[in-house]
Short mmCIF file of C-alpha atoms in Angstrom, two decimals:
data_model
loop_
_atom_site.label_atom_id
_atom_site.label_comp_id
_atom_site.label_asym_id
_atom_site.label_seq_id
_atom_site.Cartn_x
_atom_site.Cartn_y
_atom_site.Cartn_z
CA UNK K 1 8.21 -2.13 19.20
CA UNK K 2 4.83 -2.80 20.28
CA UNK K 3 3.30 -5.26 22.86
CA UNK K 4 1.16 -8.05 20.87
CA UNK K 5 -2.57 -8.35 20.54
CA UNK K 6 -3.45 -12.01 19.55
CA UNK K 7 -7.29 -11.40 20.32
CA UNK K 8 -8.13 -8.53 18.58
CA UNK K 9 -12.02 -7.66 18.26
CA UNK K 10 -12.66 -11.49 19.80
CA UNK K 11 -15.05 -12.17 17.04
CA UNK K 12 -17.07 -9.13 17.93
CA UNK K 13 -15.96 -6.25 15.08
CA UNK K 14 -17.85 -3.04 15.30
CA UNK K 15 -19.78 -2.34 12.52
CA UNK K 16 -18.12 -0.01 10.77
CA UNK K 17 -21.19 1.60 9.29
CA UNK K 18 -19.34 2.80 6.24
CA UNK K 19 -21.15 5.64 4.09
CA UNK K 20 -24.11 4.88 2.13
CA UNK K 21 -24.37 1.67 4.09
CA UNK K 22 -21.73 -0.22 1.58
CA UNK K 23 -20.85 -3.54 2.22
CA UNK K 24 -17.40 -3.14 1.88
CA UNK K 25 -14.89 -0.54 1.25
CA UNK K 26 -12.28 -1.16 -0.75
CA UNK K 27 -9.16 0.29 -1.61
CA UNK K 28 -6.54 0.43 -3.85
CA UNK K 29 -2.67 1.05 -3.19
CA UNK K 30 -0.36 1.74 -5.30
CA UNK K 31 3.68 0.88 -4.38
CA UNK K 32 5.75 3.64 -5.85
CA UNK K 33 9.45 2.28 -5.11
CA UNK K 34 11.09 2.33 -8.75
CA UNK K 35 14.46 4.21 -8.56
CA UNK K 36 14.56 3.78 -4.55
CA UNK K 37 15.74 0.45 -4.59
CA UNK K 38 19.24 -1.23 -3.87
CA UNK K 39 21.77 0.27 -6.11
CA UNK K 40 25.57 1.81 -6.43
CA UNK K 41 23.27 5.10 -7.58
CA UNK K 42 22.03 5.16 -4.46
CA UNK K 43 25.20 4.37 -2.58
CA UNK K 44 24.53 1.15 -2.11
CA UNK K 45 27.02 -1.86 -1.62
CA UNK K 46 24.98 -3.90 -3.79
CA UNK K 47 22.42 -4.35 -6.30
CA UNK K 48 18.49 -5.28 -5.86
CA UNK K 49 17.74 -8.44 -4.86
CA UNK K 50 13.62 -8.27 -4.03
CA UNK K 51 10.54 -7.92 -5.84
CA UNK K 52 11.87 -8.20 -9.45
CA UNK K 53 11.04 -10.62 -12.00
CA UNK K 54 13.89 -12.84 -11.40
CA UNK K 55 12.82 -13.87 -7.76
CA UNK K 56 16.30 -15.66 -5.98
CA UNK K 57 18.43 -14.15 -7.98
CA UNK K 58 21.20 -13.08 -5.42
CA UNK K 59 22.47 -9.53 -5.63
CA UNK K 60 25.85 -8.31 -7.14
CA UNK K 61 28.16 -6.85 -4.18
CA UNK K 62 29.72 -4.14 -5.20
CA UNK K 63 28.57 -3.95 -8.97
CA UNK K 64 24.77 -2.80 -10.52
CA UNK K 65 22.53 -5.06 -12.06
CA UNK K 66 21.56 -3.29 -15.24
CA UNK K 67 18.59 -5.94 -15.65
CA UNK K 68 16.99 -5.55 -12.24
CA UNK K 69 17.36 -1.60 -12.58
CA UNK K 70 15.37 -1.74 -15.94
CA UNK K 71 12.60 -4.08 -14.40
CA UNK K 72 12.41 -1.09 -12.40
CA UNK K 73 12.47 1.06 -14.70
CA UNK K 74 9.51 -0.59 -16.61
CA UNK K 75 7.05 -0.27 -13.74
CA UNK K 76 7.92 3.82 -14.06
CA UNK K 77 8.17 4.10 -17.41
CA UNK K 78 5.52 2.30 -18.39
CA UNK K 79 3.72 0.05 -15.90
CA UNK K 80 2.16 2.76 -13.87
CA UNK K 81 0.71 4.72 -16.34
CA UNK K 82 -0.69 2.00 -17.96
CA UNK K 83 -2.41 1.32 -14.21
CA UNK K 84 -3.30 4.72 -13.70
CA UNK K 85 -5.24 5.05 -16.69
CA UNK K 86 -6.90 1.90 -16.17
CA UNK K 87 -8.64 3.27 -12.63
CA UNK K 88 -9.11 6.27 -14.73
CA UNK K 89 -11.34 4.97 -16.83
CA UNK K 90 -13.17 3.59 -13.68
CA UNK K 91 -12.82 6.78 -11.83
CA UNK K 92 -11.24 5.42 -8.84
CA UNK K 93 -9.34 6.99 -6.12
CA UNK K 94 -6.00 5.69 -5.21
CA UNK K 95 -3.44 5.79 -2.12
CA UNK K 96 0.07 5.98 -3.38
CA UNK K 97 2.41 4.20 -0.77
CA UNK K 98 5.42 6.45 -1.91
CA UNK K 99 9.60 6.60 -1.10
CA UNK K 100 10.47 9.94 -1.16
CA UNK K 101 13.31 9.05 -3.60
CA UNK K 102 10.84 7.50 -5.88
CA UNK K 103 9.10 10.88 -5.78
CA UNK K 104 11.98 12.67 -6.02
CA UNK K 105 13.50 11.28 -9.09
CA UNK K 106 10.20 11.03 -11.31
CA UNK K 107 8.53 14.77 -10.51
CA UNK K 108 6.46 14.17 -13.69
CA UNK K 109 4.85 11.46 -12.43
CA UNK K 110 4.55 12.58 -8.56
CA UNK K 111 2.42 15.72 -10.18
CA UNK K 112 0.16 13.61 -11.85
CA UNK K 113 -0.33 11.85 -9.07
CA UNK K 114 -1.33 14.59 -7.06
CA UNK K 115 -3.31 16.44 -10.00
CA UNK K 116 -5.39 13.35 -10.49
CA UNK K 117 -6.52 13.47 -6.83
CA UNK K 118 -4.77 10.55 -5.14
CA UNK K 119 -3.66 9.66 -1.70
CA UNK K 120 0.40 10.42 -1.11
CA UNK K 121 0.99 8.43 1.93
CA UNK K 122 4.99 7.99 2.86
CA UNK K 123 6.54 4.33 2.69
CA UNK K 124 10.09 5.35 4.01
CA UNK K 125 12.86 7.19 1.71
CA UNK K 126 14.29 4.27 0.05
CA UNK K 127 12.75 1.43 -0.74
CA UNK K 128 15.20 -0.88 2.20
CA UNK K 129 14.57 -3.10 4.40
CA UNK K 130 14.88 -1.08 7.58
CA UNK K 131 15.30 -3.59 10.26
CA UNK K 132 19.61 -2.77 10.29
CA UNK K 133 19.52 0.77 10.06
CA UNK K 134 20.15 3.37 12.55
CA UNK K 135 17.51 4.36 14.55
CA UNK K 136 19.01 8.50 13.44
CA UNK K 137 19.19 7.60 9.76
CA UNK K 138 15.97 5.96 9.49
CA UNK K 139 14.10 9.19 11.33
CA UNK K 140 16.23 11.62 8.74
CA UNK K 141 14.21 9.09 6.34
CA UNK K 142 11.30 9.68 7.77
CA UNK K 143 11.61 13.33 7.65
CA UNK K 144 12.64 13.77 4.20
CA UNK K 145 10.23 11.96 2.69
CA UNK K 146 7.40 14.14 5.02
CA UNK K 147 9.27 17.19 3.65
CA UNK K 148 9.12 15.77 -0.04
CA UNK K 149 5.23 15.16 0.33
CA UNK K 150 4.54 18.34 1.88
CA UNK K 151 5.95 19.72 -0.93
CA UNK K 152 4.23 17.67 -3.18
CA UNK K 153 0.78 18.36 -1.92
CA UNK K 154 0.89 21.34 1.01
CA UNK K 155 0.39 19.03 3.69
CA UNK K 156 2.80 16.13 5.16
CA UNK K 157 1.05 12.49 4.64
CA UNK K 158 -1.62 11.56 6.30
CA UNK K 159 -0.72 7.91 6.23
CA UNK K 160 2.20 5.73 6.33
CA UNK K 161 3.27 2.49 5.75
CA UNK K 162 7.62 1.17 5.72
CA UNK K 163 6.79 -2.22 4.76
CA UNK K 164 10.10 -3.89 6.32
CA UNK K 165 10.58 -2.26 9.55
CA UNK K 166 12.43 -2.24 12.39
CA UNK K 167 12.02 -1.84 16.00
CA UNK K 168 12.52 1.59 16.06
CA UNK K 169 9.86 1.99 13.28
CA UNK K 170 6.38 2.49 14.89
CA UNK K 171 7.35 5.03 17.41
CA UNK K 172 8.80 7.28 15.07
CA UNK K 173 6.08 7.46 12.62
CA UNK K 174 3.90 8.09 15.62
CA UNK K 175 6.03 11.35 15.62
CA UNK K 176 4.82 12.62 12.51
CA UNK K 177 2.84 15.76 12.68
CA UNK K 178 -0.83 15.20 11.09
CA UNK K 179 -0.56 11.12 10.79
CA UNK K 180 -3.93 9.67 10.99
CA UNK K 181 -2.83 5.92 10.19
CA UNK K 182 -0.04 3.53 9.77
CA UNK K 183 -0.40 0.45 7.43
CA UNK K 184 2.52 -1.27 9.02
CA UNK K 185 0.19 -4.31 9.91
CA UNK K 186 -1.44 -7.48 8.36
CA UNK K 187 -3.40 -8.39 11.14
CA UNK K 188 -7.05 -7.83 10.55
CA UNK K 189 -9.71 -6.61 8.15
CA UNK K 190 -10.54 -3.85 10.19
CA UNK K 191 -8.67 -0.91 11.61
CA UNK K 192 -7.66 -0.30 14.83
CA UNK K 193 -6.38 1.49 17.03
CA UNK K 194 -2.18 1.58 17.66
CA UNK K 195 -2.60 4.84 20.18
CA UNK K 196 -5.25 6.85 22.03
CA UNK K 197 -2.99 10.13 22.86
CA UNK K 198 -2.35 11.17 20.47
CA UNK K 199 -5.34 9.36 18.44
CA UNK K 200 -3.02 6.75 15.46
CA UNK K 201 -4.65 3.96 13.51
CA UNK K 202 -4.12 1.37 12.43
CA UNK K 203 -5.50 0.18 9.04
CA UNK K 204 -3.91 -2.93 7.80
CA UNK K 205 -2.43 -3.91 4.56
CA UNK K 206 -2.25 -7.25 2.76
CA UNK K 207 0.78 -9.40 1.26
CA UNK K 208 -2.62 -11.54 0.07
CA UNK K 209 -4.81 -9.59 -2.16
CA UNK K 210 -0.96 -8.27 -3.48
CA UNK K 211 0.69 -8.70 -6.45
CA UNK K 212 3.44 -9.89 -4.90
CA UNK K 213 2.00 -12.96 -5.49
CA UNK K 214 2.68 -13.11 -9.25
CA UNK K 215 6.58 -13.32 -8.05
CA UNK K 216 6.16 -15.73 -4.87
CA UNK K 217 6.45 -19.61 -6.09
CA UNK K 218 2.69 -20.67 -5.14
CA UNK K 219 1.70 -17.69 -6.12
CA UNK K 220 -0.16 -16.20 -9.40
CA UNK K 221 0.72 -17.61 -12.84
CA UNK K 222 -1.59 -15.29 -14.75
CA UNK K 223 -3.59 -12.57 -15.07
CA UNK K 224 -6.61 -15.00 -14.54
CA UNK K 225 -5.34 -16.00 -10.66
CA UNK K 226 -4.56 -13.09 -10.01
CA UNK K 227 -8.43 -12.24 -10.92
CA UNK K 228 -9.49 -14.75 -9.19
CA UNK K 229 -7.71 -14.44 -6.05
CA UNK K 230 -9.19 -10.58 -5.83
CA UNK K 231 -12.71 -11.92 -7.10
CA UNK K 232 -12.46 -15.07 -4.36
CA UNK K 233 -11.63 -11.97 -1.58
CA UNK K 234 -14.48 -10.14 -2.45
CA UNK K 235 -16.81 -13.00 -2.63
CA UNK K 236 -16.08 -14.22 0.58
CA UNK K 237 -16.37 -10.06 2.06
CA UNK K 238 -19.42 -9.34 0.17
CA UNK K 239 -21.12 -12.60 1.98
CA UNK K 240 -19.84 -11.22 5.36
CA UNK K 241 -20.70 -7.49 4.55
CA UNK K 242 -24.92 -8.05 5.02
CA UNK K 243 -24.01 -8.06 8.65
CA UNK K 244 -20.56 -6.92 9.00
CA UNK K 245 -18.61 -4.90 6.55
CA UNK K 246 -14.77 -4.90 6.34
CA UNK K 247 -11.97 -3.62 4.32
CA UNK K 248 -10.51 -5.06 1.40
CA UNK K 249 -6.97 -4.23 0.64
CA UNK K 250 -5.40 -4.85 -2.05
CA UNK K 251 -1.45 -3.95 -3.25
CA UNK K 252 -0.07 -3.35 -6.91
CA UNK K 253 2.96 -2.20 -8.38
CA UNK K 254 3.55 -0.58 -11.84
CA UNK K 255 6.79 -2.81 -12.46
CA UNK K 256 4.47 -6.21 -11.43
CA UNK K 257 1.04 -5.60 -12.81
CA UNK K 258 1.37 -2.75 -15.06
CA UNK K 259 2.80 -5.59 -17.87
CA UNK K 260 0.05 -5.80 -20.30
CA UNK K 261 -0.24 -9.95 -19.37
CA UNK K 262 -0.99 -8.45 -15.72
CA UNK K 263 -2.59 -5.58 -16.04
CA UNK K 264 -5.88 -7.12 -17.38
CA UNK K 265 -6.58 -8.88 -14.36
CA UNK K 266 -7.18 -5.51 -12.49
CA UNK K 267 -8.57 -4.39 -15.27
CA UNK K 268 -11.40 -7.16 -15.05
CA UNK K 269 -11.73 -7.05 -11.18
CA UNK K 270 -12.67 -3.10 -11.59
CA UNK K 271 -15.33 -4.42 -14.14
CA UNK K 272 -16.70 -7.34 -11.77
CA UNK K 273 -17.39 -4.98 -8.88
CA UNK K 274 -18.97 -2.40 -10.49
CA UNK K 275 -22.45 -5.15 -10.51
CA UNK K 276 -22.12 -4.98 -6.60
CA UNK K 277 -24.03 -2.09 -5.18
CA UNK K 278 -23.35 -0.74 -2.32
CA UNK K 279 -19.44 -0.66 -2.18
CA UNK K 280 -16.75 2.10 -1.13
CA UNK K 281 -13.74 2.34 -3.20
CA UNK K 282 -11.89 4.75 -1.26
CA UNK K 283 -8.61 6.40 -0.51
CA UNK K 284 -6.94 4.80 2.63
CA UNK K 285 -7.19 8.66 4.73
CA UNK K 286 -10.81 8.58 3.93
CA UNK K 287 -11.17 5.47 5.71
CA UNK K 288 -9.26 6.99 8.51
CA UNK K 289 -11.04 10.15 8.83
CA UNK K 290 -14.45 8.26 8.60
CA UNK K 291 -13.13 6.08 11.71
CA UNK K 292 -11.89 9.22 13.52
CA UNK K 293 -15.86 10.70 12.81
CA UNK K 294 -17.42 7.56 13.83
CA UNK K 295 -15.33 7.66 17.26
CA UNK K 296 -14.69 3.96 17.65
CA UNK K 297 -13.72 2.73 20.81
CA UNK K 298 -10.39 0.67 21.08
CA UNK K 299 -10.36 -3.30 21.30
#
């Protein structure tokens, strides 16, 4: 896949010199999965057993689980537009990390999404782990969901981000026509970059600042770790940002924290950051495009 890198910037980052001299930039993704996931719909063998609210609960071969598929269902129906109008109200830009079948089977929402101004980046067709699957069916993947975006928005994604890859993963994004960045990384709080010819990035996600963590054991409880764990982040990057600034990630899900009991924490962390000044809250190709102006060199 790729050869590894175990000393990155060697304690030496560039400064990123990030407009209006912020101290950090942060941004927001947004997973839109829900109708992508395991299930005879899809063709499936078996039903969803991953990122649900009923965490080790193993999946039923050959037969749907009608609970798991309406946890889904929440975080479409009803989670995510309870998020969305939450940054709304805060005026904050977005990157959707999209399946194409997600976009596919809710066209309302995928128009809103791009009406309101956010980020479509692709994040494979289905939501699978891709680490089995044919090299040939993973790239028709690939290309539908481009195709689907395109349509969506009159350009194919700038960004991309699978999530659970597989070896074949990172060189055939690298295909993609117009790709500035893949997120396919946890490694650092900076990007970097994956290619020089052609020019790819990489800007990194987090499993951290995620809220994943509300369904992992030692995770989140409440909305108030969850708040704190975001507010503990940006503590700690605010301190380092006087001399160098970074990027804070940070991953949500309509079917995780767009419950009402969840929701609230983001809700409050968009309130606590709005006494910081300077800050970027920023779309994840904006970040790209301002590291393809600034012409970083490569660690």
């Amino acid at each position: 896949m790729h050869k590894r890198n175990l000393e990155g910037y060697a304690g030496r980052p560039p400064h990123p010199r990030w407009p209006d001299q912020a101290r950090i930039a942060i941004q927001f993704v947004l997973n839109l999965e829900e109708g992508s996931e395991s299930t005879k719909l899809n063709g499936d063998t078996q039903s969803e057993s991953y990122l649900h609210e009923l965490p080790g609960r193993p999946a039923r071969v050959g037969g749907r689980d009608f609970s798991v598929e309406s946890m889904y269902e929440y975080g479409s129906r009803a989670g995510v537009w309870r998020l969305l109008d939450i940054f709304d109200s805060y005026n904050v830009p977005l990157t959707i990390f999209a399946t194409g079948k997600a976009l596919e089977l809710n066209p309302s929402l995928a128009q809103a999404l791009v009406k309101a101004g956010h980020e479509i980046a692709g994040h494979g067709y289905r939501w699978l782990d891709y680490k089995d699957i044919p090299k040939v069916r993973e790239k028709h993947h690939i290309e539908l969901t481009v195709n689907i975006i395109e349509k969506l928005t009159g350009a194919p994604p700038k960004g991309w981000y699978t999530g659970r890859v597989s070896s074949h993963t990172q060189s055939l994004v690298k295909e993609i026509s117009g790709l500035l960045y893949s997120s396919d990384s946890y490694c650092d709080d900076l990007p970097f970059w994956l290619y020089k010819t052609p020019p790819l990035l990489s800007i990194p996600y987090t499993l951290v600042n995620n809220d994943i963590q509300y369904l992992l054991p030692t995770g989140c409880n409440t909305a108030d770790d969850f708040f704190l764990l975001l507010k503990s982040a940006f503590d700690q990057l605010w301190r380092e940002g006087s001399t160098c600034p970074k990027v804070m990630s940070i991953g949500l899900h309509g079917r995780i924290s767009g419950h009402p009991a969840r929701a609230i924490g983001v809700y409050r962390f968009l309130r606590y950051i709005q006494g910081f000044k300077p800050i970027w809250i920023c779309r994840r190709e904006e970040i790209a495009k301002h590291w393809f102006s600034r012409k970083f060199v490569t660690n």
